[in-house]
């Protein structure tokens, strides 16, 4: 295995070096957020970062406490017309169908195989859970990561015909880099599966696996022919959504972040918890209002539903970003 | 609250600065492990660190992958005559007894109040769990941290008459600093309570809360009079011991460490998992064989029981440290 370590090592060094160079370049640049139009949203971000990083300021926050948490689906990458994780699960169902002839007659697999997403959705949470368990459990952590990696390298988004990892928001990549260049530690805190995100978060967002927080299934340690593995079990461990987000973040970090970024009411409690902490804090919601370049949805959407957040943002002092008006570019070029 | 941030901020900067200065000084020193006698154990540590940090070496490991996990009780600090966490729980029972008159008649509280540890132990795991839940749950995370902090600042060890945080092993502090100076990220992975350790791990070990992994109880997010809190519930979330350690480590880090340090069979699976990984790896067991300066216990001890590890260390290539022969100093001066 030693020979095979070299390319990985070089790749890792390359990634680290480019991330560092990129972050530093962004920090020095006259405009650290070039894809953000000048306006209230951009100004609020820059004012917050300046405030907490100015030594001597009453709002100064030491680097160790500069924790920022980002939702993933709809905040860092596109979540329409369905969560990327669901697209992965449906593709896996199709791939595994040959070994499961019974799926042709059994819901929600029948609907999934027929591409009848309405019927899948009609099955509610239980149907989704069945699809997730059938496609996300029963293998080792290494095997699962390999499957995700292979899928991400080839599956294309139905509307944009690009890899899903290409549908990350350029303004948010700049924001991540800007925060890191200012001593922040950036975390993902998503309702999505932690192990799926860990596969690409390093390369795509510059966020290492130990800074990814998400929903999880249980695992068991096993030794197979002398080789230790972690087996993924078909049982929910934790749902990192809504009131679960502050719990999941605390469990993994043991600190309250000072900045939180989301786009739906699944992020409400995270923003509430963060922005009612002691000391300076920042909350931001990405509002999907650009049907032309991306999608426009909020109060009535089953995916990324946003009502309470929109209503309460003004009085809670949260920044609401209009994708249409605040962002010059949407996706990574 | 702004005024109160300053002392914390200054303290945090001070800690970070001194940790960095200390780590750097240790890295430059001709002997990075001055409390370790020259011998196989010390040599094995240094050889491993040189091997994985030498660019061009076939065993080179990029910094991001230099993850080291340390058990806490019996590995970083003393665990006799009882786990520090149990001493804390018993003191809390005494303190809370006035509000619980029924405890005078009810086991295991009656035994705990009478200082009859044999009777407590006779109650087995269930009795311990009852004591832990009565003293560790029902309050917010902030309240719990405050109680732990106050207790650690005054409670003394029965034999050494020192604060418990003074009973950390000087050679292990040097080892932590040596690894960090060589680009390692050091984590605690203990069967002990994660929230208790997080209170002191930063100041005592230089390990921030997000690098502490331990056993946990469930939490719930609540808003009390507009103030968001995390309430600690009397229900086990996860036991980070034995086969649970690889699971807990993976859950929090998402990487397999390349070095693991323990002292009991509770650490066996962690060492097994780490030392059967691909690429270079290192496993070490601290053997308590110094009755004069500390304690001598292994195969028959109910606390820190070590049998399988001792038997299998030679064939698995694990380093076994004799506290008596390998360590010049035991405790932090």
XYZ file of C-alpha atoms in Angstrom:
666
model
C 0.000 0.000 0.000
C 2.983 2.286 0.406
C 3.369 3.097 -3.266
C -0.271 4.101 -3.515
C 0.126 6.601 -0.683
C 2.270 8.904 -2.795
C -0.319 10.244 -5.212
C -2.714 10.759 -2.291
C -0.046 12.564 -0.320
C 0.872 14.803 -3.243
C -2.780 15.490 -3.954
C -3.394 16.360 -0.319
C -0.384 18.673 -0.195
C -1.513 20.238 -3.450
C -4.992 20.793 -2.088
C -3.721 22.262 1.154
C -1.237 24.496 -0.635
C -3.804 25.723 -3.154
C -6.373 26.289 -0.402
C -3.857 28.302 1.607
C -2.725 30.283 -1.426
C -6.322 30.888 -2.466
C -7.423 31.960 1.001
C -4.437 34.292 1.357
C -4.990 35.794 -2.077
C -8.605 36.449 -1.235
C -7.683 38.032 2.072
C -5.287 40.430 0.349
C -7.563 41.243 -2.555
C -9.224 44.639 -2.406
C -12.567 42.842 -2.792
C -12.697 39.578 -0.860
C -16.181 38.750 -2.207
C -16.062 39.566 -5.938
C -19.220 37.593 -6.792
C -21.271 39.608 -4.294
C -22.833 42.855 -5.501
C -22.287 45.827 -3.264
C -25.272 46.090 -0.979
C -26.558 45.454 2.508
C -25.849 41.710 2.512
C -22.218 42.026 1.463
C -21.659 45.005 3.756
C -23.120 43.156 6.746
C -20.724 40.236 6.228
C -17.658 42.437 5.901
C -18.657 44.622 8.853
C -19.066 41.538 11.046
C -15.717 40.037 10.063
C -13.903 43.347 10.604
C -15.545 43.785 14.002
C -14.594 40.384 15.415
C -11.054 40.381 14.016
C -9.969 43.905 15.015
C -7.704 43.624 18.038
C -8.700 46.300 20.492
C -12.330 46.219 19.350
C -14.809 45.487 22.156
C -16.247 42.841 19.831
C -12.921 41.112 19.192
C -13.197 37.316 19.208
C -10.059 35.173 19.570
C -9.427 32.863 16.579
C -10.206 29.660 18.510
C -13.761 30.908 19.042
C -14.330 32.019 15.452
C -16.565 29.088 14.554
C -18.894 29.374 11.561
C -21.454 26.711 10.605
C -22.967 26.307 7.141
C -25.987 24.326 6.092
C -25.234 22.426 2.873
C -28.322 21.737 0.694
C -29.575 25.049 -0.686
C -26.906 27.014 1.167
C -23.667 25.767 -0.371
C -25.027 23.824 -3.338
C -28.305 23.398 -5.248
C -31.088 21.314 -3.695
C -33.636 21.352 -6.542
C -35.395 19.516 -8.108
C -34.492 17.067 -5.315
C -31.807 16.731 -2.660
C -28.599 15.381 -4.203
C -28.635 12.592 -1.637
C -32.043 11.459 -2.876
C -30.811 11.480 -6.481
C -27.944 9.287 -5.292
C -30.348 6.934 -3.478
C -32.595 6.598 -6.550
C -29.638 5.848 -8.817
C -28.447 3.258 -6.292
C -31.891 1.632 -6.226
C -31.716 1.268 -10.015
C -28.224 -0.174 -9.762
C -29.105 -2.629 -7.001
C -32.444 -3.643 -8.548
C -31.037 -6.703 -10.337
C -30.146 -8.211 -6.957
C -33.590 -7.337 -5.574
C -36.259 -8.663 -7.992
C -38.879 -8.135 -5.255
C -38.445 -4.352 -5.606
C -40.429 -4.415 -8.858
C -43.580 -5.091 -6.838
C -42.708 -3.368 -3.583
C -43.133 0.327 -2.702
C -41.368 2.684 -2.494
C -38.859 0.784 -4.660
C -41.356 0.190 -7.475
C -42.041 3.920 -7.748
C -38.335 4.722 -7.551
C -37.543 2.260 -10.344
C -40.318 3.691 -12.498
C -39.062 7.228 -11.920
C -42.390 8.119 -10.333
C -41.093 10.636 -7.807
C -44.585 11.794 -6.904
C -45.422 8.301 -5.689
C -42.129 8.191 -3.765
C -42.928 11.541 -2.169
C -46.485 10.365 -1.380
C -44.940 7.630 0.788
C -43.693 10.390 3.083
C -40.800 10.185 5.472
C -41.158 6.442 5.906
C -40.697 5.775 2.180
C -37.640 8.028 2.025
C -36.167 6.297 5.049
C -36.663 2.903 3.412
C -34.852 4.084 0.283
C -32.040 5.577 2.330
C -31.556 2.467 4.461
C -31.581 0.137 1.445
C -28.903 2.205 -0.276
C -26.858 3.697 2.592
C -26.575 0.775 5.040
C -25.218 -2.762 5.030
C -21.739 -1.912 3.767
C -18.544 -0.672 5.408
C -17.730 3.030 5.679
C -14.961 2.584 3.076
C -17.271 0.823 0.640
C -19.918 3.515 1.042
C -17.405 6.317 0.478
C -16.188 4.548 -2.658
C -19.727 4.269 -4.053
C -20.454 7.940 -3.350
C -17.174 8.990 -4.908
C -17.812 6.997 -8.090
C -21.348 8.354 -8.364
C -20.285 11.994 -7.842
C -17.669 11.610 -10.568
C -20.285 10.753 -13.212
C -23.892 11.586 -12.226
C -25.202 14.731 -13.888
C -27.797 17.223 -12.702
C -31.007 16.902 -14.797
C -31.342 20.630 -15.590
C -27.779 21.901 -15.741
C -26.144 18.736 -17.129
C -23.154 19.274 -14.851
C -21.678 17.169 -12.078
C -23.448 17.906 -8.802
C -20.190 19.154 -7.299
C -20.171 21.798 -10.045
C -23.464 23.189 -8.719
C -21.916 24.830 -5.678
C -22.469 28.538 -5.202
C -19.468 30.644 -6.160
C -20.384 33.478 -3.722
C -20.480 30.983 -0.852
C -17.089 29.522 -1.842
C -15.701 33.061 -1.649
C -17.403 33.541 1.714
C -15.887 30.314 3.095
C -12.436 31.373 1.917
C -12.875 34.916 3.257
C -13.854 33.636 6.701
C -10.959 31.156 6.808
C -8.520 33.857 5.729
C -9.780 35.769 8.761
C -9.067 32.973 11.196
C -12.485 31.316 11.176
C -12.896 27.562 11.362
C -15.657 26.658 8.885
C -17.985 23.715 9.558
C -20.838 22.165 7.614
C -23.958 21.503 9.717
C -26.463 19.836 7.434
C -29.513 17.619 7.654
C -27.869 15.556 4.916
C -25.884 12.401 5.556
C -22.540 13.104 7.179
C -20.688 10.323 5.334
C -21.896 11.411 1.916
C -20.768 15.002 2.491
C -17.389 13.998 3.875
C -16.517 12.422 0.534
C -16.472 15.745 -1.335
C -16.401 18.514 1.305
C -12.589 18.610 1.382
C -12.061 19.005 -2.324
C -15.116 21.152 -3.064
C -15.391 23.387 0.012
C -11.953 23.034 1.619
C -13.672 21.574 4.703
C -11.976 18.488 6.219
C -14.085 15.499 7.382
C -13.733 16.411 11.070
C -15.506 19.708 10.316
C -18.549 18.081 8.725
C -21.652 17.600 10.902
C -24.719 15.831 9.534
C -27.363 13.186 10.002
C -26.063 9.695 10.641
C -26.962 6.046 10.874
C -25.502 3.734 13.509
C -22.270 1.866 12.970
C -20.660 -1.239 14.429
C -16.992 -2.170 14.669
C -16.134 -5.594 13.244
C -12.990 -7.538 12.493
C -13.287 -9.457 9.203
C -10.461 -11.914 8.527
C -8.223 -9.809 10.723
C -9.223 -6.584 8.981
C -11.117 -4.101 11.174
C -14.051 -2.362 9.504
C -16.930 -0.112 10.487
C -20.213 -1.493 9.242
C -23.104 0.863 8.505
C -26.334 -0.322 10.152
C -29.919 0.284 8.940
C -30.813 2.336 12.008
C -31.006 6.109 12.433
C -28.421 7.491 14.843
C -29.135 11.211 14.682
C -31.111 13.668 12.549
C -29.183 16.913 12.299
C -32.092 19.128 11.322
C -34.235 21.845 12.944
C -33.901 21.632 16.759
C -31.369 18.844 16.160
C -28.827 21.234 14.614
C -27.773 23.005 17.813
C -27.534 19.566 19.478
C -25.470 18.070 16.646
C -23.167 21.073 16.513
C -22.623 21.084 20.268
C -22.051 17.336 20.314
C -19.271 17.576 17.746
C -17.720 20.987 18.472
C -18.561 21.717 22.117
C -18.719 25.421 21.331
C -21.482 27.719 20.168
C -20.612 29.145 16.726
C -20.561 32.916 16.299
C -21.869 32.798 12.723
C -24.423 30.563 11.025
C -25.554 30.329 7.405
C -28.671 28.581 6.130
C -31.523 28.802 3.646
C -34.570 27.042 5.097
C -36.584 26.665 8.268
C -34.491 23.556 8.937
C -31.817 26.101 9.850
C -34.042 28.244 12.071
C -32.961 26.851 15.432
C -29.290 26.912 14.431
C -29.518 30.611 13.571
C -31.613 31.337 16.654
C -29.125 29.591 18.952
C -26.108 31.259 17.363
C -27.545 34.773 17.178
C -28.771 34.813 20.756
C -25.376 33.853 22.119
C -23.288 36.187 24.215
C -20.963 38.469 22.341
C -20.987 39.305 18.629
C -22.774 36.943 16.266
C -24.040 36.742 12.706
C -26.940 34.953 11.003
C -27.606 34.739 7.266
C -30.289 33.133 5.102
C -29.844 32.509 1.387
C -33.179 33.299 -0.304
C -33.801 31.408 -3.533
C -35.520 34.061 -5.646
C -33.802 33.609 -8.996
C -35.949 31.355 -11.205
C -33.891 32.209 -14.239
C -30.394 31.381 -13.053
C -31.403 28.873 -10.356
C -34.867 28.445 -8.757
C -37.358 30.629 -6.929
C -38.955 28.970 -3.910
C -39.646 29.608 -0.228
C -42.961 29.461 1.686
C -44.674 26.738 -0.324
C -41.768 24.546 -1.355
C -41.540 21.058 0.156
C -37.762 21.265 -0.360
C -36.031 24.119 1.409
C -39.243 25.438 2.932
C -38.657 28.936 4.304
C -41.419 30.786 6.156
C -40.545 31.419 9.769
C -37.027 32.494 8.821
C -38.284 35.060 6.297
C -40.836 36.424 8.764
C -38.448 36.721 11.676
C -35.187 37.688 9.952
C -35.754 41.462 10.231
C -36.457 41.535 13.956
C -33.693 39.038 14.693
C -31.163 41.003 12.673
C -30.465 38.175 10.227
C -29.117 39.033 6.795
C -31.328 37.759 3.960
C -29.448 37.284 0.710
C -31.355 37.670 -2.534
C -29.681 35.332 -5.006
C -31.113 37.446 -7.802
C -29.983 40.835 -6.520
C -26.973 40.098 -4.327
C -25.112 37.537 -6.385
C -23.267 38.386 -9.608
C -22.535 34.725 -10.291
C -24.515 31.751 -8.989
C -22.471 28.644 -9.706
C -18.755 27.968 -9.646
C -17.534 28.708 -13.199
C -21.729 40.849 28.349
C -19.105 42.523 26.250
C -16.993 43.544 29.197
C -16.831 39.954 30.438
C -15.485 38.705 27.094
C -12.201 40.460 27.559
C -10.649 38.379 30.290
C -11.721 35.219 28.449
C -10.289 36.526 25.217
C -6.989 37.466 26.840
C -6.814 34.137 28.631
C -7.516 32.298 25.383
C -4.848 34.249 23.508
C -2.438 33.659 26.353
C -3.128 29.930 26.314
C -2.755 29.681 22.566
C 0.438 31.722 22.578
C 1.988 29.717 25.404
C 0.931 26.427 23.790
C 2.506 27.476 20.499
C 5.670 28.707 22.206
C 5.871 25.559 24.306
C 5.265 23.232 21.354
C 7.841 25.052 19.255
C 10.380 25.007 22.070
C 9.895 21.289 22.510
C 10.248 20.662 18.811
C 13.567 22.522 18.707
C 14.937 21.009 21.889
C 17.565 18.355 21.392
C 15.419 16.057 23.535
C 11.726 16.508 22.791
C 10.720 14.028 25.529
C 12.891 14.925 28.550
C 10.755 12.979 31.064
C 11.160 9.769 29.061
C 14.207 7.600 29.827
C 16.161 6.480 26.817
C 14.891 3.069 25.862
C 12.711 1.144 23.446
C 9.502 3.033 24.220
C 10.969 6.484 23.670
C 12.899 5.348 20.613
C 9.786 3.810 19.045
C 7.888 7.090 19.406
C 10.643 9.208 17.903
C 11.276 6.757 15.073
C 7.585 6.806 14.151
C 7.339 10.593 14.181
C 10.519 10.968 12.086
C 9.260 8.390 9.594
C 5.869 10.000 8.932
C 7.168 13.574 8.837
C 10.182 13.092 6.551
C 9.274 14.374 3.118
C 10.528 11.904 0.556
C 10.117 9.000 2.956
C 7.855 6.228 1.608
C 6.053 6.472 4.978
C 5.459 10.203 4.758
C 1.960 11.222 5.907
C 0.566 14.660 4.997
C -0.233 16.843 8.043
C -4.018 16.678 7.538
C -3.853 12.908 8.084
C -1.618 13.041 11.152
C -4.405 12.262 13.596
C -3.519 10.889 17.045
C -6.114 9.741 19.603
C -5.479 9.496 23.339
C -7.529 7.734 25.968
C -7.854 9.958 29.047
C -8.328 8.017 32.326
C -5.101 6.160 33.123
C -3.445 7.377 29.910
C -3.288 11.152 30.381
C -4.218 11.408 34.063
C -4.586 9.147 37.104
C -7.649 6.901 37.363
C -7.086 5.393 40.855
C -8.543 4.852 43.415
C -11.586 5.720 41.250
C -12.311 7.510 37.993
C -12.245 11.274 38.532
C -15.731 11.455 37.058
C -17.018 9.107 39.775
C -15.365 11.225 42.476
C -17.165 14.214 40.957
C -20.501 12.335 40.933
C -20.122 11.285 44.590
C -19.298 14.840 45.666
C -22.325 16.074 43.722
C -24.560 13.503 45.444
C -23.414 14.851 48.803
C -24.036 18.404 47.669
C -27.484 17.686 46.252
C -28.547 15.458 49.181
C -30.315 18.257 51.068
C -32.743 18.626 48.176
C -33.246 14.840 48.011
C -34.129 13.598 51.526
C -35.236 10.277 49.972
C -31.619 9.483 49.081
C -30.879 8.646 52.737
C -32.944 5.472 52.327
C -32.426 4.766 48.632
C -29.555 2.862 47.006
C -27.113 3.611 45.474
C -27.453 7.114 46.943
C -27.477 5.866 50.550
C -24.168 4.056 49.992
C -22.706 7.056 48.180
C -23.679 9.391 51.043
C -22.193 7.023 53.608
C -18.960 6.797 51.609
C -19.500 3.038 51.233
C -17.901 2.630 47.828
C -17.986 -1.165 48.054
C -21.771 -1.047 48.270
C -21.862 1.388 45.342
C -19.651 -0.914 43.307
C -21.789 -3.927 44.302
C -24.702 -2.228 42.547
C -22.815 -2.673 39.299
C -23.294 -0.685 36.145
C -26.898 0.137 36.939
C -25.974 1.822 40.242
C -23.213 3.859 38.583
C -25.586 4.910 35.837
C -28.122 6.080 38.414
C -25.480 8.184 40.139
C -24.287 9.642 36.852
C -27.783 10.521 35.646
C -28.750 12.131 38.966
C -25.658 14.328 38.890
C -24.957 14.867 35.168
C -28.455 15.413 33.716
C -31.353 17.813 34.200
C -29.346 21.006 33.763
C -28.155 23.001 30.748
C -24.751 22.424 29.177
C -23.573 25.794 30.532
C -24.721 24.975 34.058
C -23.024 21.585 33.950
C -19.743 23.063 32.699
C -19.878 25.625 35.503
C -20.372 22.930 38.148
C -17.496 20.846 36.789
C -15.253 23.882 36.609
C -15.972 24.866 40.220
C -15.413 21.299 41.425
C -12.110 20.884 39.544
C -10.858 24.140 41.057
C -11.183 22.828 44.618
C -11.601 19.025 44.885
C -8.424 17.246 45.977
C -7.201 13.755 45.207
C -7.398 11.577 48.364
C -3.819 10.250 48.163
C -1.835 13.062 46.575
C -3.813 15.969 48.058
C -3.552 17.834 44.784
C -6.172 19.090 42.365
C -7.128 16.330 39.936
C -5.870 18.427 37.034
C -2.459 18.321 38.707
C -2.409 14.524 38.376
C -1.740 14.522 34.653
C 1.298 12.633 33.424
C 4.219 14.895 32.536
C 5.651 12.456 29.945
C 2.291 12.391 28.154
C 2.083 16.199 28.132
C 5.491 16.203 26.451
C 4.295 13.573 23.989
C 1.195 15.630 23.100
C 3.331 18.721 22.540
C 5.914 16.752 20.536
C 3.244 15.346 18.225
C 1.611 18.745 17.728
C 4.965 20.344 17.004
C 5.269 17.732 14.258
C 1.990 18.633 12.627
C -0.244 16.112 14.405
C -3.766 16.975 15.457
C -4.245 15.473 18.933
C -7.652 14.175 20.043
C -8.925 12.659 23.279
C -11.002 9.483 22.780
C -12.174 8.436 26.217
C -14.915 6.372 27.831
C -15.367 9.325 30.193
C -18.024 11.986 29.755
C -17.287 14.290 26.842
C -18.692 17.402 28.543
C -16.681 16.901 31.704
C -13.423 16.560 29.765
C -14.115 19.544 27.546
C -14.088 21.787 30.610
C -10.392 21.233 31.307
C -8.871 19.652 28.170
C -7.985 23.012 26.645
C -6.130 24.399 29.617
C -4.568 21.143 30.803
C -3.789 19.282 27.565
C -3.951 22.047 24.952
C -6.813 20.125 23.296
C -9.789 22.258 22.166
C -13.387 21.044 22.778
C -13.895 20.016 19.145
C -11.016 17.530 19.555
C -12.537 15.779 22.571
C -14.459 12.540 21.964
C -16.203 10.765 24.830
C -19.337 9.150 26.168
C -22.445 11.303 26.085
C -26.017 11.643 27.237
C -28.772 12.994 25.007
C -29.542 16.692 24.795
C -32.535 18.755 23.758
C -32.674 22.294 22.410
C -35.016 24.607 24.321
C -35.803 28.306 24.330
C -36.361 29.576 27.875
C -37.715 33.106 28.107
C -36.184 33.839 24.737
C -32.828 32.350 25.739
C -31.816 29.209 23.802
C -30.246 26.447 25.902
C -29.215 22.824 25.505
C -30.710 20.699 28.238
C -28.946 17.519 29.329
C -31.332 14.547 29.429
C -31.098 11.462 31.681
C -30.608 9.109 28.740
C -27.428 7.575 27.370
C -26.532 8.746 23.879
C -23.269 6.895 23.256
C -20.686 4.891 25.204
C -17.253 5.604 23.772
C -15.528 2.515 25.124
C -14.157 -0.781 23.744
C -15.723 -1.464 20.294
C -17.448 1.909 20.664
C -14.158 3.813 20.387
C -13.560 3.299 16.668
C -17.227 4.184 16.075
C -17.052 7.339 18.222
C -13.797 8.439 16.611
C -15.091 7.874 13.091
C -18.357 9.635 13.892
C -16.552 12.760 15.041
C -13.439 12.810 12.840
C -14.356 10.807 9.746
C -10.758 9.629 9.464
C -8.834 6.708 10.883
C -6.059 7.992 13.202
C -2.492 6.893 12.508
C -1.512 6.750 16.190
C -3.450 5.665 19.280
C -2.526 5.740 22.961
C -4.301 3.890 25.759
C -3.787 1.942 28.968
C -6.577 -0.612 29.325
C -8.561 -3.194 27.395
C -11.153 -0.452 26.889
C -8.625 0.846 24.362
C -8.016 -2.497 22.643
C -10.330 -1.998 19.659
C -9.086 1.564 19.132
C -5.487 0.352 18.954
C -6.449 -2.637 16.813
C -8.346 -0.450 14.335
C -5.582 2.149 14.129
C -2.671 -0.266 13.858
C -4.270 -2.367 11.154
C -4.898 0.639 8.952
C -3.164 1.156 5.630
C 0.112 2.990 5.771
C 2.270 3.702 8.814
C 0.671 3.565 12.248
C 1.572 3.474 15.919
C -0.032 1.949 19.021
C 1.042 2.454 22.631
C -0.174 1.182 26.002
C 0.779 2.838 29.289
C 1.406 0.049 31.827
C 0.765 1.032 35.448
C 3.567 -0.804 37.214
C 4.824 1.825 39.648
C 3.160 1.280 43.034
C 5.539 3.695 44.709
C 5.108 6.788 42.565
C 1.609 5.960 41.260
C -0.138 2.532 41.270
C 0.600 -0.961 40.007
C -2.388 -2.690 38.424
C -3.359 -4.543 35.267
C -4.918 -8.018 34.861
C -6.992 -8.074 38.043
C -7.941 -4.447 38.458
C -11.611 -3.504 38.033
C -10.406 -0.032 36.990
C -8.140 0.090 33.959
C -8.211 -3.672 33.474
C -5.457 -4.699 31.076
C -5.090 -8.324 29.965
C -5.707 -8.760 26.260
C -3.627 -5.700 25.456
C -0.639 -6.984 27.444
C -0.891 -10.430 25.867
C -1.187 -9.198 22.307
C 1.024 -6.101 22.329
C 4.193 -7.958 21.237
C 2.705 -9.677 18.210
C 0.785 -6.539 17.199
C 3.866 -4.341 17.478
C 2.380 -2.099 20.147
C 4.756 -0.225 22.432
C 4.202 -0.993 26.124
C 5.424 1.782 28.413
C 6.575 0.841 31.901
C 5.764 3.821 34.078
C 8.400 2.617 36.500
C 11.216 2.142 34.005
C 10.385 4.465 31.135
C 9.256 7.583 32.956
C 11.649 9.858 34.867
C 8.774 11.949 36.213
C 5.187 10.792 36.636
C 3.088 13.872 37.368
C 3.281 17.413 36.085
C 5.538 19.253 38.563
